[in-house]
PDB file of C-alpha atoms in Angstrom:
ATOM      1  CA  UNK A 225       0.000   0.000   0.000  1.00 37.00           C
ATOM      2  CA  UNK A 226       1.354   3.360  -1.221  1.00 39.00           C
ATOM      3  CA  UNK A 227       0.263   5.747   1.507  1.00 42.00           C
ATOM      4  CA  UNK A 228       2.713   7.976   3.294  1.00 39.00           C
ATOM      5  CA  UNK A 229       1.898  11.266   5.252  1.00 37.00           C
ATOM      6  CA  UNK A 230       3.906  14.744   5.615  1.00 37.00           C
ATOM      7  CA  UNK A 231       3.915  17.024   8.266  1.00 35.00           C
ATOM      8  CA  UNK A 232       3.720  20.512   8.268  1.00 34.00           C
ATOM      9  CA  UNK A 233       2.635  23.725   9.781  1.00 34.00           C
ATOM     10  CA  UNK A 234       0.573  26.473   7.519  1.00 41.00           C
ATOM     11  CA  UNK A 235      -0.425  29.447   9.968  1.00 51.00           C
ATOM     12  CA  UNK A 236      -1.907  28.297  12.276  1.00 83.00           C
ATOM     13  CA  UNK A 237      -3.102  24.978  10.578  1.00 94.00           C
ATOM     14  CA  UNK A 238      -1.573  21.540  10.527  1.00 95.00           C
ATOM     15  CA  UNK A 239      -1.808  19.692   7.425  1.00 96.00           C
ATOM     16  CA  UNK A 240      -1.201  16.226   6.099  1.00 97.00           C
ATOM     17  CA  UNK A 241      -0.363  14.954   2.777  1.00 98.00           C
ATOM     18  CA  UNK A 242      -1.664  11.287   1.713  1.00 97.00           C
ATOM     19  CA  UNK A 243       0.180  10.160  -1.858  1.00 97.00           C
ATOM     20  CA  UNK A 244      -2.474   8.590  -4.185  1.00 98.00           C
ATOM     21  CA  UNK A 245      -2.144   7.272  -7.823  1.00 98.00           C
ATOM     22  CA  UNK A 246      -2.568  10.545  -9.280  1.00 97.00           C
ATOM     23  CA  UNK A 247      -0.865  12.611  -7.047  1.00 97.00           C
ATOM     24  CA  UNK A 248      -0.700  13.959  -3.350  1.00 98.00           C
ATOM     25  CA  UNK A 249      -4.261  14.537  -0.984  1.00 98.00           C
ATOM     26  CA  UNK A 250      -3.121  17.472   1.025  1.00 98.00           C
ATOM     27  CA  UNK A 251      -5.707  17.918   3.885  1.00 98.00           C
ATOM     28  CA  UNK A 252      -5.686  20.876   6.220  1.00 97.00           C
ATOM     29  CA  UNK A 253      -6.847  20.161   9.856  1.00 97.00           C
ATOM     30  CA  UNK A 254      -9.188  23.547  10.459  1.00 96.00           C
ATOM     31  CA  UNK A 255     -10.366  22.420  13.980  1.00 93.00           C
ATOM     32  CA  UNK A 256     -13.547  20.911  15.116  1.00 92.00           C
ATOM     33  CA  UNK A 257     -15.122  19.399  12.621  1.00 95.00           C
ATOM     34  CA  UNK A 258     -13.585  21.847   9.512  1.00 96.00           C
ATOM     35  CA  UNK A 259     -11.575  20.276   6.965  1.00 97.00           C
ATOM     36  CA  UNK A 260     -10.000  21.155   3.799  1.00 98.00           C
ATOM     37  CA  UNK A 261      -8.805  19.083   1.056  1.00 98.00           C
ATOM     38  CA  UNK A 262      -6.915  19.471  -1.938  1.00 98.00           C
ATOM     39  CA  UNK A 263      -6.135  17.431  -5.163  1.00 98.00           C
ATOM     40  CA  UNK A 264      -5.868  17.037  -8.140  1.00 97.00           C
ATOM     41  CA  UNK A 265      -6.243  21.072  -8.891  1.00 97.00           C
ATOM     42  CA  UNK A 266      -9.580  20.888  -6.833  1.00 98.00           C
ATOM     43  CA  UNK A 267     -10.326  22.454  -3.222  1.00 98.00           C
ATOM     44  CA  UNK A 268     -13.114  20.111  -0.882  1.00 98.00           C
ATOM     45  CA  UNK A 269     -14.108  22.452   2.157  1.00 97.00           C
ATOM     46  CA  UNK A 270     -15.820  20.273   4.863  1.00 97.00           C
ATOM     47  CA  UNK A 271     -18.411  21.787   7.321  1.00 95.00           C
ATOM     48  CA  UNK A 272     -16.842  25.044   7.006  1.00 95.00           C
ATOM     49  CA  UNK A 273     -17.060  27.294  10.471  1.00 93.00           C
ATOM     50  CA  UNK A 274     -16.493  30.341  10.814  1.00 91.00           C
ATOM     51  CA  UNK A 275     -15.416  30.684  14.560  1.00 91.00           C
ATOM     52  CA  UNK A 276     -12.534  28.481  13.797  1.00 92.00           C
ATOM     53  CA  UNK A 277     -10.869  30.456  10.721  1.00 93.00           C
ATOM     54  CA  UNK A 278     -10.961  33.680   8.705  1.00 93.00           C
ATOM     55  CA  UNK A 279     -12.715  31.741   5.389  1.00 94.00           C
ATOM     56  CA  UNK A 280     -12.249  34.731   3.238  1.00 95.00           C
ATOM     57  CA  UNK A 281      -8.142  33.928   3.538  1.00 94.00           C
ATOM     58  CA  UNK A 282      -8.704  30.206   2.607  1.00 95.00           C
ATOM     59  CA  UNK A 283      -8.988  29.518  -0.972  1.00 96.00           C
ATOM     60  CA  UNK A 284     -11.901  28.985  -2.650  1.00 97.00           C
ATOM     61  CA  UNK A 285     -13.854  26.246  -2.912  1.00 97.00           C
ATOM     62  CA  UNK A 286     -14.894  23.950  -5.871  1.00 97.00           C
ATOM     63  CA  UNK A 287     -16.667  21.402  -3.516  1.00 97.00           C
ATOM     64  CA  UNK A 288     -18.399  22.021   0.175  1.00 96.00           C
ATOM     65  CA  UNK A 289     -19.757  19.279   1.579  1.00 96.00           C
ATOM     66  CA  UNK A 290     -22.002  19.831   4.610  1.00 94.00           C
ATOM     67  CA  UNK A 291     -22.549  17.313   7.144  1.00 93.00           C
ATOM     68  CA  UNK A 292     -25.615  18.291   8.651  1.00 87.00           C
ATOM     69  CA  UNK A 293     -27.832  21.128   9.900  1.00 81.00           C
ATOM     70  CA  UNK A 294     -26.275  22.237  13.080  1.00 83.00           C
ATOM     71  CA  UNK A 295     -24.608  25.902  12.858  1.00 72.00           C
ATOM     72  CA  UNK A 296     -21.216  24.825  14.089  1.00 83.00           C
ATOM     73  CA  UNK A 297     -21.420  22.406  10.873  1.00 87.00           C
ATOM     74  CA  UNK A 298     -23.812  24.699   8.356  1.00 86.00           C
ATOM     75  CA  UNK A 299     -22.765  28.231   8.924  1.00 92.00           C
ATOM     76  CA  UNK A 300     -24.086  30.020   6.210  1.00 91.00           C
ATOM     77  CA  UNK A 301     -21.774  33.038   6.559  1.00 93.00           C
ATOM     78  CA  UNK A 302     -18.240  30.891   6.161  1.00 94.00           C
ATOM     79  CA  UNK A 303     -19.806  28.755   3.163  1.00 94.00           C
ATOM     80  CA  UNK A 304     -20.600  32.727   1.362  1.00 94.00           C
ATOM     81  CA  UNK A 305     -17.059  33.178   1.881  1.00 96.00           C
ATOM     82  CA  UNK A 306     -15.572  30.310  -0.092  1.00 96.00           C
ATOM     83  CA  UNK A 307     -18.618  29.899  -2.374  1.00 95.00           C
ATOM     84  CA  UNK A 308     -18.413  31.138  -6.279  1.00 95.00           C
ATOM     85  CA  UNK A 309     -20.323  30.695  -8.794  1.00 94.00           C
ATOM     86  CA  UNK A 310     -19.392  27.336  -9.929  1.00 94.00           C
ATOM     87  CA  UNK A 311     -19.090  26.132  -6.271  1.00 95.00           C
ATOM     88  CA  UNK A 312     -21.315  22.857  -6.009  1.00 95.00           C
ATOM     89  CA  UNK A 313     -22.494  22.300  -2.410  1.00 95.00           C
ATOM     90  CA  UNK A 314     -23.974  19.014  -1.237  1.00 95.00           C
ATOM     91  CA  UNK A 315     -25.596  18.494   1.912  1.00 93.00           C
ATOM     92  CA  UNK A 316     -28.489  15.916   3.083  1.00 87.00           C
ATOM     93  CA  UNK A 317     -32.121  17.026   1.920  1.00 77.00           C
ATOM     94  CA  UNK A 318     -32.524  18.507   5.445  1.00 67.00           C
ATOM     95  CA  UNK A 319     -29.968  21.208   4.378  1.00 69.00           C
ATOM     96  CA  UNK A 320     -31.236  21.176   1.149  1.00 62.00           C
ATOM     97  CA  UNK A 321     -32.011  24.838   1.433  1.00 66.00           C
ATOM     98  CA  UNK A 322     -28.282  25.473   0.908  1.00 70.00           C
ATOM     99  CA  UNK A 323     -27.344  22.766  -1.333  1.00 64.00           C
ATOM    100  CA  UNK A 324     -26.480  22.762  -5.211  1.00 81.00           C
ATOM    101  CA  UNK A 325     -26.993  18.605  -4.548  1.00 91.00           C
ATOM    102  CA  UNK A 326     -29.167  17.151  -1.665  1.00 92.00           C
ATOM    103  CA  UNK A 327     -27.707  13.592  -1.419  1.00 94.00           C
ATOM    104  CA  UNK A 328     -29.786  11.359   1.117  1.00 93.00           C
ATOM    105  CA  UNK A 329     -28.521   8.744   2.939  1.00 95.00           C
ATOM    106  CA  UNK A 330     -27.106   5.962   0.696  1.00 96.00           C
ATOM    107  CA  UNK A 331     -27.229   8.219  -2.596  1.00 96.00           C
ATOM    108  CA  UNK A 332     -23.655   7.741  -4.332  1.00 97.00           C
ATOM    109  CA  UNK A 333     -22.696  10.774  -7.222  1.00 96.00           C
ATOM    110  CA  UNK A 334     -19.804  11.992  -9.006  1.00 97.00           C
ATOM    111  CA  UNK A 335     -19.022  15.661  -8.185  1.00 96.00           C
ATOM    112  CA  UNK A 336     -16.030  17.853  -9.760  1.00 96.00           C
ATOM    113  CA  UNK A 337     -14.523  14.264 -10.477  1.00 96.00           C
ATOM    114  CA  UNK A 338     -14.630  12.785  -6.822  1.00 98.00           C
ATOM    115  CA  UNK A 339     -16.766   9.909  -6.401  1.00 98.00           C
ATOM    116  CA  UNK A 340     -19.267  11.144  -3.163  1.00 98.00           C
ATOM    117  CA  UNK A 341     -20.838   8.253  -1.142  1.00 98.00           C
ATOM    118  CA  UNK A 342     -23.271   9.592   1.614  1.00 97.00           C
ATOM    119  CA  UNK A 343     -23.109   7.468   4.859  1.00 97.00           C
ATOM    120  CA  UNK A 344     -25.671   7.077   7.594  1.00 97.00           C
ATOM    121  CA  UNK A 345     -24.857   9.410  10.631  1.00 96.00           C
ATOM    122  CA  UNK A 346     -27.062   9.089  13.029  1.00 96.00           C
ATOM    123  CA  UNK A 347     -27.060   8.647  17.564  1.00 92.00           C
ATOM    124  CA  UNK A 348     -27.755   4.785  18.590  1.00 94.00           C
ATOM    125  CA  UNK A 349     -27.766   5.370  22.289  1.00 90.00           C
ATOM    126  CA  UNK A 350     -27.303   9.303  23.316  1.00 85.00           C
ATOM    127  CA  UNK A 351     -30.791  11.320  23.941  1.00 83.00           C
ATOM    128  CA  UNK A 352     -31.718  14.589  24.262  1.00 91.00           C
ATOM    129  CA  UNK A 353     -33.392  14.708  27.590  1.00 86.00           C
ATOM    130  CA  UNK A 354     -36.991  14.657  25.960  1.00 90.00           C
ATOM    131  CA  UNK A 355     -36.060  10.882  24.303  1.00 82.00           C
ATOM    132  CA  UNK A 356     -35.046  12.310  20.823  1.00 88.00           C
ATOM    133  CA  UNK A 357     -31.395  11.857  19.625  1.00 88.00           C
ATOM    134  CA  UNK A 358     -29.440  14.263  18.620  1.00 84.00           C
ATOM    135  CA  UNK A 359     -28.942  13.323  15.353  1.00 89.00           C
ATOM    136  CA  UNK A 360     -31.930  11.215  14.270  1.00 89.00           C
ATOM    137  CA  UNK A 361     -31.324   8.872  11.575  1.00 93.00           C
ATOM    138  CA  UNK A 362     -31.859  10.304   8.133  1.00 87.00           C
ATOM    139  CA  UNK A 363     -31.087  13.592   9.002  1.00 88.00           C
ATOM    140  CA  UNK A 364     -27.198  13.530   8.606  1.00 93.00           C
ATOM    141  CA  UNK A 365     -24.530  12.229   6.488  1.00 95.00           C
ATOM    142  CA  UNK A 366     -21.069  11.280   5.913  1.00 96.00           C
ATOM    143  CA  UNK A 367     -19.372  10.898   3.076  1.00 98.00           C
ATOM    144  CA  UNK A 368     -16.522   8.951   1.571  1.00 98.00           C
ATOM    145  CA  UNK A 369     -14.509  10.692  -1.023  1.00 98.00           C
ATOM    146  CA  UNK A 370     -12.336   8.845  -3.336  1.00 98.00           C
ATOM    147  CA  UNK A 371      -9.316  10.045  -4.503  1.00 98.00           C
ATOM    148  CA  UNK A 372      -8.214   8.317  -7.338  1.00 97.00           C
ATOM    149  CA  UNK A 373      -7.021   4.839  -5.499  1.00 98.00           C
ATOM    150  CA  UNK A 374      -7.826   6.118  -1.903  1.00 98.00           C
ATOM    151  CA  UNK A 375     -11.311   6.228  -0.085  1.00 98.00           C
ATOM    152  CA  UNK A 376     -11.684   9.153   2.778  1.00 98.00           C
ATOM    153  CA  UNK A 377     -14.406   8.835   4.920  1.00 98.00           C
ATOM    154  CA  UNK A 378     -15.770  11.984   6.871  1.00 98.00           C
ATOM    155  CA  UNK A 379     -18.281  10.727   9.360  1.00 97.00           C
ATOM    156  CA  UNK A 380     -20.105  13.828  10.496  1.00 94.00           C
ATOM    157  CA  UNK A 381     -21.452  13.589  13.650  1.00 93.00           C
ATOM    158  CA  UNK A 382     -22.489  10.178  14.351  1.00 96.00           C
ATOM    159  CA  UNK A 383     -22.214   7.184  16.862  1.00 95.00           C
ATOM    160  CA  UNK A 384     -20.605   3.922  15.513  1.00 98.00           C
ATOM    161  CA  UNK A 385     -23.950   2.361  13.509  1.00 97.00           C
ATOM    162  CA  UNK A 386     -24.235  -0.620  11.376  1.00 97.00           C
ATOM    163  CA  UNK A 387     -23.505   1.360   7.688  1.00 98.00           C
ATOM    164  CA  UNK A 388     -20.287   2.614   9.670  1.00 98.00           C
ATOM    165  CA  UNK A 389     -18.795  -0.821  10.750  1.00 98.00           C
ATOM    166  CA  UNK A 390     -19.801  -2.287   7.382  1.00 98.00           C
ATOM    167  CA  UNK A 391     -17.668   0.330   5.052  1.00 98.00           C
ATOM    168  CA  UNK A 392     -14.396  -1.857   3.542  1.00 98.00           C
ATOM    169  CA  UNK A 393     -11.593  -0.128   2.215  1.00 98.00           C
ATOM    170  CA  UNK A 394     -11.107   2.625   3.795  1.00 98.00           C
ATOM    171  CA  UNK A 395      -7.638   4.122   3.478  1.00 98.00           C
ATOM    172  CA  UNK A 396      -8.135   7.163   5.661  1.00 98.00           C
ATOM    173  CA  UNK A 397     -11.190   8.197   8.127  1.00 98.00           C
ATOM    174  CA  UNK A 398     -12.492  10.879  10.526  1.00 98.00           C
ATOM    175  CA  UNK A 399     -14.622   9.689  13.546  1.00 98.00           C
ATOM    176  CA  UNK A 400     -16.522  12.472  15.553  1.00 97.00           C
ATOM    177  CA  UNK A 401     -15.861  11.465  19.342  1.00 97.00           C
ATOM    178  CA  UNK A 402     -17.518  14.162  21.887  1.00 92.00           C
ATOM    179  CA  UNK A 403     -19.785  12.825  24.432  1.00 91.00           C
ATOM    180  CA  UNK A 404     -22.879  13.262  24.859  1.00 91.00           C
ATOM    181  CA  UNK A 405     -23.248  14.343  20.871  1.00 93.00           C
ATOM    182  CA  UNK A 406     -21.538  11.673  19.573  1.00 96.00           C
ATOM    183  CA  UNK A 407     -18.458   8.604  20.713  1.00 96.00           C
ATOM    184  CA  UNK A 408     -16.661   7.738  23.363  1.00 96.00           C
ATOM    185  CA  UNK A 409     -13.182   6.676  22.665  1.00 97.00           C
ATOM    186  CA  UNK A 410     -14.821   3.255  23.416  1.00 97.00           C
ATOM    187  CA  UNK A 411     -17.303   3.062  20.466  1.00 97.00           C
ATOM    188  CA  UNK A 412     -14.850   4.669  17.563  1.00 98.00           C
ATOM    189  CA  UNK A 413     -12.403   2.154  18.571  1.00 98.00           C
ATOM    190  CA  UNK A 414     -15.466  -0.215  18.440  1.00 98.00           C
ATOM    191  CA  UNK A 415     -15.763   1.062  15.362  1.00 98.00           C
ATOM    192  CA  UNK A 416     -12.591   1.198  13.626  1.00 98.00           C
ATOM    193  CA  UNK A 417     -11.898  -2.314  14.502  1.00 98.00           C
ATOM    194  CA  UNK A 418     -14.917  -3.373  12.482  1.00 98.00           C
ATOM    195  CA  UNK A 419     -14.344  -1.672   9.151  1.00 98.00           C
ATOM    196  CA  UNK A 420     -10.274  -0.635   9.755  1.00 98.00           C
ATOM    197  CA  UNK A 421      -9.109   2.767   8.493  1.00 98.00           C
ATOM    198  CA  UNK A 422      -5.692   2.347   7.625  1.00 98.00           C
ATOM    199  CA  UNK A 423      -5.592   5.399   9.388  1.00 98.00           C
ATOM    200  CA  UNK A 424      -7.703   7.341  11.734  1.00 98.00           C
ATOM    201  CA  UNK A 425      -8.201  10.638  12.863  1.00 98.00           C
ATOM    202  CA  UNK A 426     -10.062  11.161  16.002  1.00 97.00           C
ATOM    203  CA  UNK A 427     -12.039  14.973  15.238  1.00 96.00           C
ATOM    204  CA  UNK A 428     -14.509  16.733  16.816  1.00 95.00           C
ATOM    205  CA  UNK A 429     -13.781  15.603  20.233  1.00 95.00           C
ATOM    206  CA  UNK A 430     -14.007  18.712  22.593  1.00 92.00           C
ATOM    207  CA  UNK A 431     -12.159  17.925  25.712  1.00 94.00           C
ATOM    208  CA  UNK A 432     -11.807  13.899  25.233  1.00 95.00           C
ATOM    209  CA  UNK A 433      -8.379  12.487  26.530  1.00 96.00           C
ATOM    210  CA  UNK A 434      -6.998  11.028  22.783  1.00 97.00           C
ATOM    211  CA  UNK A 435      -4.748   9.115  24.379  1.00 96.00           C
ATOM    212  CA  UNK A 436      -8.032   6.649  25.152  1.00 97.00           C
ATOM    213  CA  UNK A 437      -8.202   5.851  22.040  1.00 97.00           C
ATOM    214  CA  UNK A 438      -4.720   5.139  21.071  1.00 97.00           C
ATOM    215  CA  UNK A 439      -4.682   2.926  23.736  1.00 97.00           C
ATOM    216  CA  UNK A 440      -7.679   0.705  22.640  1.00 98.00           C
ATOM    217  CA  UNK A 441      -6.156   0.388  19.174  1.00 98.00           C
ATOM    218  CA  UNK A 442      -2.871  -0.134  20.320  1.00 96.00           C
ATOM    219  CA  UNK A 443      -3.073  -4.006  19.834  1.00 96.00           C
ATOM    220  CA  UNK A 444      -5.044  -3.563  16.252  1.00 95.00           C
ATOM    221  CA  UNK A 445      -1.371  -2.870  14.293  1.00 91.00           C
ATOM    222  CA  UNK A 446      -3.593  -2.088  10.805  1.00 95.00           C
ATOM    223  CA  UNK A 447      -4.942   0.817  12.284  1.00 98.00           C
ATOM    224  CA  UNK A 448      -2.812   3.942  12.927  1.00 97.00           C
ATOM    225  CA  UNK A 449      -4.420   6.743  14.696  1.00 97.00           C
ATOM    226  CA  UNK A 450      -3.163  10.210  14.158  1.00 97.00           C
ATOM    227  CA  UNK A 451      -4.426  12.861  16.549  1.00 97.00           C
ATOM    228  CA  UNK A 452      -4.619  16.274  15.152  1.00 97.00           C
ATOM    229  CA  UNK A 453      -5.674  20.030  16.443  1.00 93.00           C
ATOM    230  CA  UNK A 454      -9.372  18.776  15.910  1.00 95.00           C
ATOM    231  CA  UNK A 455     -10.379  19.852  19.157  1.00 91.00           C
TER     232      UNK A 455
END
C-alpha cells in the first residue's frame, strides 16, 4: 500500500499529505469538525465554520460538503465566503435549502470528479433529555470521497452504527468522538476495529483524553491513529 503522510505547519493549521495514484491529498486540519482538502487542482471544504478560521483567507472552494444542519457544521456566513459561482455544495435534503446537490442517505454521485458516497450518521444510544437523539437517523450524512485509489471517509457527527462498521476499504477516516453528541473513545475504537481505516483521525472531540483511544487500538497494528488540532 502506497500511503505515506507529511507534516507541516501552515499558519496556524496543521496539514497532512496522503500520496495517491494521481498525485498527493493534502488535507488541512481547520479544527472541530472543519476540513479542507486538496487534489488534483480541486479544493473540498468540509463543514466550514467560521469561529474556527478567517474563510475569506482560505482559498476557494470547488466542492463544500455539509454534514448536517447544526450551525457549528452549516454556517451560512463561512460557506458565502468560499462559495463562487461554480461552487457545487452538497448536503443531506434537510440542508437542502443550501445545497447545489441534496444527497440522502445511501445516494452515491460523481461531483467535480470525486466519487461522493453519503453514509448514515445518526445517535444509537445518546438522547436529548426529551427521548429524541441528537442526530436522528436520516437527518445527517457522511461521506466517503475517493481520490483516485484512496477512499476518505468523513463521518459527520455520528455514533458507531451498522452502515459505519460495514464500510471496507477505507484508506483514511475521521470519527466524531464528543460525548454526549456523539463517541466515546470506546465506540470509535469499536468502530474502527470493524471496518479498519488504515488510518484514523479522532475529530470533533471537545475535551476527550486522545490518548483513550490510542490505547484501545494499540493491539489492532492495521490501524494507525493520528491525533490532530481537531479539538
Amino acid at each position: 500500500m502506497a500511503l505515506t503522510s507529511a507534516f507541516s505547519i501552515a499558519g496556524s493549521f496543521e496539514k497532512d499529505v496522503i500520496e495517491t495514484a494521481s498525485g498527493g491529498l493534502e488535507i488541512t486540519f481547520i479544527g472541530h469538525s472543519s476540513l479542507m482538502m486538496q487534489h488534483g487542482g480541486k479544493v473540498i471544504h468540509i463543514d466550514p465554520y467560521g469561529m474556527l478560521a478567517d474563510y475569506g483567507k482560505l482559498p476557494k472552494a470547488d466542492l463544500v460538503l455539509i454534514t448536517h444542519e447544526h450551525g457549528d457544521h452549516l454556517d451560512p456566513g463561512a460557506l458565502a465566503k468560499i462559495r463562487t459561482p461554480n461552487t457545487i455544495v452538497v448536503a443531506h435534503a434537510a440542508s437542502a435549502n443550501i445545497a447545489g446537490v441534496a444527497m440522502k442517505n445511501g445516494d452515491v454521485q460523481t461531483i467535480v470528479g470525486f466519487r461522493i458516497e453519503a453514509v448514515p450518521a445518526y445517535n444509537l444510544v445518546n438522547m436529548r433529555a426529551n427521548g429524541q437523539p441528537y442526530h436522528p437517523k436520516g437527518n445527517g450524512n457522511g461521506y466517503v470521497i475517493t481520490f483516485a485509489d484512496k477512499r476518505v471517509y468523513v463521518a459527520g457527527d455520528t455514533e458507531n452504527t451498522p452502515e459505519m462498521k460495514a464500510l471496507k476499504n477505507i484508506d483514511c477516516a475521521f470519527l466524531p468522538m464528543n460525548l454526549p453528541y456523539t463517541m466515546s473513545p470506546e465506540m470509535a475504537a469499536d468502530a474502527a476495529k470493524a471496518f479498519k481505516p488504515k488510518i484514523l483521525y479522532p475529530y470533533h472531540f471537545g475535551d476527550t483524553d486522545t490518548t483513550r483511544l490510542v490505547t484501545l487500538l494499540k493491539d489492532s497494528p492495521g490501524i494507525e491513529v493520528r491525533i490532530r488540532r481537531m479539538k
